[in-house]
Short mmCIF file of C-alpha atoms in Angstrom, two decimals:
data_model
loop_
_atom_site.label_atom_id
_atom_site.label_comp_id
_atom_site.label_asym_id
_atom_site.label_seq_id
_atom_site.Cartn_x
_atom_site.Cartn_y
_atom_site.Cartn_z
CA MET A 1 -18.04 2.94 39.51
CA ALA A 2 -21.16 4.89 38.55
CA THR A 3 -19.42 6.17 35.41
CA ALA A 4 -18.38 2.68 34.34
CA LYS A 5 -21.90 1.35 34.84
CA ARG A 6 -23.29 4.27 32.83
CA VAL A 7 -20.90 3.50 29.95
CA LEU A 8 -22.04 -0.13 29.96
CA ARG A 9 -25.72 0.80 30.22
CA ASP A 10 -26.14 3.80 27.93
CA TYR A 11 -24.49 2.65 24.69
CA ASP A 12 -25.59 0.01 22.19
CA HIS A 13 -22.75 0.48 19.67
CA VAL A 14 -19.11 0.49 20.73
CA ILE A 15 -16.49 1.70 18.25
CA LEU A 16 -13.06 0.44 19.25
CA ASP A 17 -9.69 1.64 18.10
CA CYS A 18 -7.22 -1.25 17.84
CA ASP A 19 -3.52 -0.42 18.27
CA GLY A 20 -3.06 1.05 21.74
CA VAL A 21 -6.50 -0.09 22.93
CA LEU A 22 -6.70 -3.80 22.10
CA TYR A 23 -3.03 -4.48 21.48
CA VAL A 24 0.38 -2.82 21.17
CA ASN A 25 2.25 -4.16 18.17
CA SER A 26 1.61 -7.91 18.46
CA THR A 27 0.83 -8.13 22.18
CA ALA A 28 -2.73 -7.94 23.49
CA VAL A 29 -3.40 -5.32 26.16
CA ALA A 30 -4.06 -7.14 29.43
CA GLY A 31 -7.74 -7.96 29.83
CA ALA A 32 -8.75 -6.37 26.52
CA ALA A 33 -9.86 -9.58 24.80
CA GLU A 34 -11.99 -10.67 27.74
CA THR A 35 -13.57 -7.22 27.95
CA VAL A 36 -14.43 -7.12 24.24
CA ASN A 37 -15.83 -10.64 24.30
CA ARG A 38 -17.97 -9.81 27.33
CA LEU A 39 -19.26 -6.67 25.60
CA ARG A 40 -20.36 -8.90 22.75
CA GLY A 41 -22.00 -11.25 25.22
CA MET A 42 -23.95 -8.29 26.62
CA GLY A 43 -25.42 -7.72 23.17
CA LYS A 44 -23.30 -4.68 22.29
CA LYS A 45 -22.74 -4.06 18.57
CA LEU A 46 -19.01 -3.79 17.99
CA VAL A 47 -17.08 -1.87 15.35
CA PHE A 48 -13.29 -2.05 15.09
CA ALA A 49 -12.13 1.21 13.50
CA THR A 50 -8.38 1.54 13.12
CA ASN A 51 -6.28 4.06 11.25
CA SER A 52 -3.76 1.30 10.61
CA SER A 53 -3.48 0.30 6.97
CA ILE A 54 -0.92 -2.44 7.54
CA LYS A 55 -3.45 -5.25 7.21
CA SER A 56 -6.57 -5.89 5.17
CA ARG A 57 -9.84 -6.77 6.88
CA SER A 58 -8.97 -10.44 6.49
CA GLY A 59 -5.49 -9.96 7.91
CA LEU A 60 -6.80 -7.90 10.82
CA ALA A 61 -9.43 -10.55 11.58
CA THR A 62 -6.70 -13.18 11.74
CA LYS A 63 -4.56 -11.07 14.08
CA LEU A 64 -7.40 -10.25 16.45
CA THR A 65 -8.59 -13.86 16.53
CA GLU A 66 -5.09 -15.08 17.38
CA LEU A 67 -4.98 -12.57 20.26
CA GLY A 68 -8.22 -13.96 21.68
CA PHE A 69 -10.78 -11.46 20.34
CA ARG A 70 -14.03 -12.76 18.83
CA VAL A 71 -14.58 -10.73 15.66
CA ARG A 72 -16.41 -10.79 12.35
CA GLU A 73 -14.78 -9.41 9.22
CA SER A 74 -17.84 -7.22 8.57
CA GLU A 75 -17.11 -5.39 11.87
CA LEU A 76 -13.60 -4.38 10.81
CA PHE A 77 -12.75 -0.99 9.34
CA PRO A 78 -9.00 -0.58 8.79
CA SER A 79 -8.03 2.50 6.78
CA SER A 80 -6.73 0.19 4.02
CA TYR A 81 -10.36 -0.75 3.40
CA ALA A 82 -11.43 2.90 3.59
CA ALA A 83 -8.92 3.75 0.85
CA ALA A 84 -10.41 1.15 -1.46
CA VAL A 85 -13.96 2.30 -0.71
CA TYR A 86 -12.98 5.92 -1.37
CA LEU A 87 -11.49 5.14 -4.78
CA SER A 88 -14.64 3.25 -5.69
CA SER A 89 -16.84 6.11 -4.49
CA VAL A 90 -15.10 8.63 -6.78
CA ARG A 91 -15.29 6.15 -9.66
CA PHE A 92 -11.54 5.87 -10.07
CA PRO A 93 -11.04 4.86 -13.73
CA SER A 94 -10.49 1.14 -14.19
CA HIS A 95 -7.67 1.73 -16.67
CA GLN A 96 -5.65 3.76 -14.15
CA LYS A 97 -3.45 2.38 -11.41
CA ALA A 98 -2.82 3.44 -7.82
CA PHE A 99 0.78 3.73 -6.63
CA VAL A 100 0.98 2.42 -3.08
CA VAL A 101 3.30 3.74 -0.40
CA GLY A 102 2.37 1.23 2.24
CA MET A 103 2.03 -2.40 3.22
CA SER A 104 0.13 -5.39 1.87
CA GLY A 105 -3.14 -4.37 3.53
CA ILE A 106 -3.65 -1.52 1.06
CA VAL A 107 -2.63 -3.65 -1.90
CA ASP A 108 -5.01 -6.44 -0.89
CA GLU A 109 -7.99 -4.15 -0.30
CA LEU A 110 -7.47 -2.21 -3.53
CA SER A 111 -7.25 -5.47 -5.45
CA ALA A 112 -10.37 -6.86 -3.75
CA ALA A 113 -12.29 -3.73 -4.80
CA GLY A 114 -11.24 -4.17 -8.43
CA HIS A 115 -8.54 -1.49 -8.53
CA GLN A 116 -5.01 -1.98 -9.83
CA PRO A 117 -2.33 -1.24 -7.22
CA VAL A 118 1.33 -0.92 -8.15
CA THR A 119 4.29 -0.86 -5.79
CA ASP A 120 7.91 0.18 -6.06
CA SER A 121 10.45 -2.46 -7.04
CA ASP A 122 13.45 -0.22 -7.80
CA ARG A 123 16.49 -0.25 -5.58
CA ASN A 124 17.77 2.80 -3.78
CA PRO A 125 20.58 4.55 -5.68
CA ASP A 126 24.19 3.85 -4.79
CA PRO A 127 25.16 6.15 -1.88
CA HIS A 128 28.15 7.44 -3.87
CA SER A 129 26.14 8.25 -7.02
CA ALA A 130 24.86 11.62 -8.19
CA PRO A 131 21.99 13.04 -6.08
CA GLN A 132 19.47 12.56 -8.88
CA CYS A 133 17.38 9.44 -8.58
CA HIS A 134 16.64 7.75 -11.89
CA VAL A 135 13.42 5.77 -11.69
CA ARG A 136 10.99 4.27 -14.18
CA LEU A 137 7.62 5.97 -14.12
CA ARG A 138 4.34 4.59 -15.45
CA ASP A 139 1.98 6.65 -17.56
CA ASP A 140 -1.18 5.04 -16.14
CA VAL A 141 -0.87 6.01 -12.44
CA GLY A 142 -3.76 8.26 -11.39
CA ALA A 143 -3.53 8.05 -7.60
CA VAL A 144 -0.93 7.79 -4.87
CA VAL A 145 -2.19 6.02 -1.73
CA VAL A 146 -0.07 6.52 1.40
CA GLY A 147 -0.23 4.41 4.54
CA TYR A 148 2.17 3.06 7.14
CA ASP A 149 5.33 1.86 5.38
CA ASN A 150 8.33 0.46 7.24
CA GLN A 151 10.06 -0.09 3.89
CA PHE A 152 9.94 3.57 2.87
CA THR A 153 12.83 4.44 0.59
CA PHE A 154 14.26 7.35 -1.38
CA THR A 155 13.04 5.81 -4.63
CA LYS A 156 9.50 5.46 -3.23
CA LEU A 157 9.56 9.11 -2.23
CA THR A 158 10.84 10.07 -5.67
CA LYS A 159 8.12 8.11 -7.45
CA ALA A 160 5.36 9.28 -5.13
CA CYS A 161 6.34 12.93 -5.59
CA SER A 162 6.64 12.47 -9.35
CA TYR A 163 3.22 10.84 -9.66
CA ALA A 164 1.47 13.17 -7.22
CA SER A 165 2.75 16.24 -9.07
CA ARG A 166 0.70 15.26 -12.12
CA PRO A 167 -2.30 17.61 -12.42
CA HIS A 168 -4.98 14.93 -12.28
CA CYS A 169 -3.29 12.48 -9.88
CA MET A 170 -4.93 12.15 -6.46
CA LEU A 171 -2.83 12.05 -3.28
CA ILE A 172 -4.68 9.98 -0.68
CA CYS A 173 -3.58 9.44 2.92
CA CYS A 174 -5.02 6.51 4.86
CA ASN A 175 -4.58 8.55 8.02
CA GLY A 176 -2.69 11.52 9.34
CA ASP A 177 -1.21 9.79 12.42
CA GLU A 178 2.27 11.18 13.00
CA SER A 179 3.51 8.14 14.92
CA PHE A 180 2.57 4.76 16.36
CA PRO A 181 3.00 3.40 19.89
CA SER A 182 6.18 1.57 20.84
CA PRO A 183 7.02 -0.54 23.89
CA ASP A 184 10.07 1.73 24.24
CA ASP A 185 8.97 5.33 24.87
CA ARG A 186 12.27 6.62 23.51
CA ILE A 187 11.50 5.31 20.02
CA ILE A 188 9.24 7.21 17.63
CA ASN A 189 7.72 5.07 14.88
CA PRO A 190 6.83 7.48 12.04
CA GLY A 191 3.27 7.20 10.79
CA PRO A 192 1.64 7.99 7.43
CA GLY A 193 1.19 11.62 8.47
CA LYS A 194 4.92 12.18 8.28
CA LEU A 195 5.28 10.33 4.99
CA VAL A 196 2.43 12.11 3.21
CA SER A 197 3.67 15.46 4.53
CA ALA A 198 6.99 14.82 2.81
CA ILE A 199 5.24 13.95 -0.45
CA ALA A 200 2.88 16.93 -0.23
CA ALA A 201 5.80 19.27 0.51
CA GLY A 202 7.56 18.01 -2.60
CA THR A 203 4.56 18.55 -4.86
CA ASP A 204 2.54 21.47 -3.43
CA LYS A 205 -0.50 19.20 -3.64
CA GLN A 206 -3.10 18.90 -0.89
CA PHE A 207 -3.68 15.34 0.24
CA ILE A 208 -7.06 13.74 0.92
CA SER A 209 -7.24 12.18 4.39
CA ILE A 210 -9.74 9.33 4.75
CA GLY A 211 -9.08 7.89 8.22
CA LYS A 212 -10.04 9.15 11.68
CA PRO A 213 -10.95 11.84 12.62
CA THR A 214 -12.72 12.56 9.31
CA ARG A 215 -16.47 12.48 8.73
CA MET A 216 -15.75 10.38 5.66
CA PHE A 217 -14.54 7.51 7.83
CA PHE A 218 -17.57 7.74 10.11
CA ASP A 219 -19.91 7.78 7.10
CA LEU A 220 -18.33 4.51 5.96
CA ILE A 221 -19.08 2.95 9.36
CA MET A 222 -22.63 4.33 9.37
CA LYS A 223 -23.32 2.96 5.91
CA ALA A 224 -22.46 -0.52 7.15
CA ASN A 225 -24.42 0.01 10.40
CA PRO A 226 -27.56 1.96 9.42
CA GLU A 227 -29.21 1.19 12.75
CA MET A 228 -26.44 2.99 14.66
CA GLY A 229 -27.74 5.95 16.66
CA ARG A 230 -25.22 8.65 17.53
CA ASN A 231 -26.67 9.17 21.01
CA ARG A 232 -26.24 5.45 21.78
CA THR A 233 -22.72 5.07 20.33
CA ILE A 234 -19.37 5.51 22.07
CA MET A 235 -15.83 5.65 20.69
CA ILE A 236 -13.06 4.05 22.77
CA GLY A 237 -9.55 5.15 21.82
CA ASP A 238 -6.06 5.95 23.05
CA ARG A 239 -5.40 9.02 20.91
CA LEU A 240 -6.92 12.27 22.08
CA THR A 241 -5.85 13.94 18.84
CA THR A 242 -7.44 11.30 16.63
CA ASP A 243 -9.98 9.04 18.37
CA ILE A 244 -11.47 11.67 20.67
CA VAL A 245 -11.55 14.34 17.95
CA PHE A 246 -13.21 11.73 15.71
CA ALA A 247 -15.95 11.31 18.30
CA ARG A 248 -16.43 15.07 18.69
CA THR A 249 -16.43 15.66 14.94
CA ASN A 250 -19.13 13.06 14.41
CA GLY A 251 -21.35 13.78 17.40
CA ILE A 252 -20.74 10.69 19.53
CA ASP A 253 -19.40 10.22 23.06
CA SER A 254 -15.90 9.00 23.85
CA LEU A 255 -13.87 7.01 26.36
CA PHE A 256 -10.12 7.61 26.54
CA VAL A 257 -7.85 4.76 27.67
CA GLN A 258 -4.20 5.22 28.57
CA THR A 259 -2.63 2.08 27.15
CA GLY A 260 -1.38 3.66 23.93
CA MET A 261 0.06 6.91 22.65
CA GLN A 262 -1.28 9.49 25.12
CA LYS A 263 -1.68 9.70 28.88
CA LEU A 264 -3.74 11.49 31.53
CA HIS A 265 -1.41 14.51 31.64
CA ASP A 266 -2.09 15.07 27.92
CA MET A 267 -5.83 15.12 28.61
CA HIS A 268 -5.40 17.67 31.40
CA ARG A 269 -3.19 19.82 29.15
CA TYR A 270 -5.88 19.97 26.48
CA ALA A 271 -8.65 20.55 29.04
CA ASN A 272 -6.76 23.56 30.47
CA SER A 273 -5.72 24.96 27.10
CA SER A 274 -6.81 28.43 25.95
CA ASP A 275 -7.17 27.12 22.38
CA PRO A 276 -10.79 26.06 21.70
CA LEU A 277 -9.53 23.49 19.17
CA ASP A 278 -7.85 21.62 22.04
CA TRP A 279 -11.17 21.22 23.83
CA ASP A 280 -12.30 18.79 21.12
CA LYS A 281 -9.51 16.49 22.35
CA VAL A 282 -11.07 16.14 25.81
CA PRO A 283 -13.07 12.88 26.23
CA ASP A 284 -16.38 12.37 27.96
CA TYR A 285 -14.88 9.56 30.06
CA TYR A 286 -11.42 8.20 30.78
CA ALA A 287 -9.97 5.00 32.24
CA ALA A 288 -6.58 3.41 32.73
CA SER A 289 -7.40 0.69 30.22
CA LEU A 290 -10.28 -1.05 28.49
CA SER A 291 -10.19 -3.77 31.12
CA THR A 292 -11.26 -1.19 33.75
CA LEU A 293 -14.81 -2.00 32.62
CA LEU A 294 -14.35 -5.69 33.25
CA LYS A 295 -14.98 -5.83 36.99
CA TYR A 296 -18.21 -3.88 36.63
CA MET A 297 -19.36 -6.23 33.90
CA THR A 298 -18.58 -9.14 36.20
CA ALA A 299 -20.33 -7.51 39.14
CA SER A 300 -23.51 -6.93 37.11
CA ALA A 301 -23.58 -10.41 35.62
#
C-alpha cells in the first residue's frame, strides 16, 4: 500500500506502454481505462509510448478512445510516428522513397511528414517455380522501414534485402521486439525484431532501431514535453527487456505490470542473474496490473 501511494504521489509524468498494459490485441485490460482516466483527473501528465507501428497517432487515438481511454493525439508516441520523425531529422531527400515492411500506421505517418512511402504489390512466386524471385525494383528507394507486418511475404523479404543492400540505403527498424502478446500462450506472434534480423542477415547491414529502449525515442518524448523532469517521471510497462530497460537507459523510474509478455518469475530471474546487463531489466516497482493502483486512488480521493 505504501509503495502504491508513493507511486501516485512522487511522479508528475507517467509514460505508459500500450499493448500488454492498456490492452491485449483489441481487448482492454480490466480496470486499465478507469485507472488512466483517474490519473488524468489527478493532474498527471500522460504519455502513451508504444513500440507498435501498426497504427498512426490518429488510428491509435481512435482505438484507445473506443476502449474507454481519454487521450489526446499529442500524447501518443507510436513507433510509426518515431520513424517519420527520424527520417525528417536526418533530412531524408524528398526525391527518395521509403520502402515499408509494415502496416498502414507507418505509411500514414511517413505521408503526413511529407515523405514518400512505397509498399509491395507483387505476388509471391508460384510454389513450383524456380527458387529465384523475380521482382520489380525502384531506383529511387533510399530507406527500408520495418515494423510489425502480418502480411510479410517472400517477395517483401526479397525487395527489402535488395534495397537495403544498396550502399546508401538506410535500414530502419521501428522496434526490436521479438514478439507480441497473444491470448494463447502457445502462440508466438513474430515482431519487427525477427523481420529486420532476417533482412539484416541477408544484407550484412546494421539496422537503426528507433523505438524503446533507445535514447532516441526518449528524446522524441522529451522534445514534446520539455517540462518533464526525469526524477518525477515513471515508465509503466509489461516488458522487462524493453520498457524497463528503456527506463534505466534514460534515467527514470519504472513500474512493471504482469498483464502482457513477461511475468514475476522473469523479473526474479533477471534480479538473480550474474550478468550485470540483466540487472537493467529489474524494475523499481511491480504490480499485477495497472488497475492495482485504482483502489489506492479511490481511497485517497
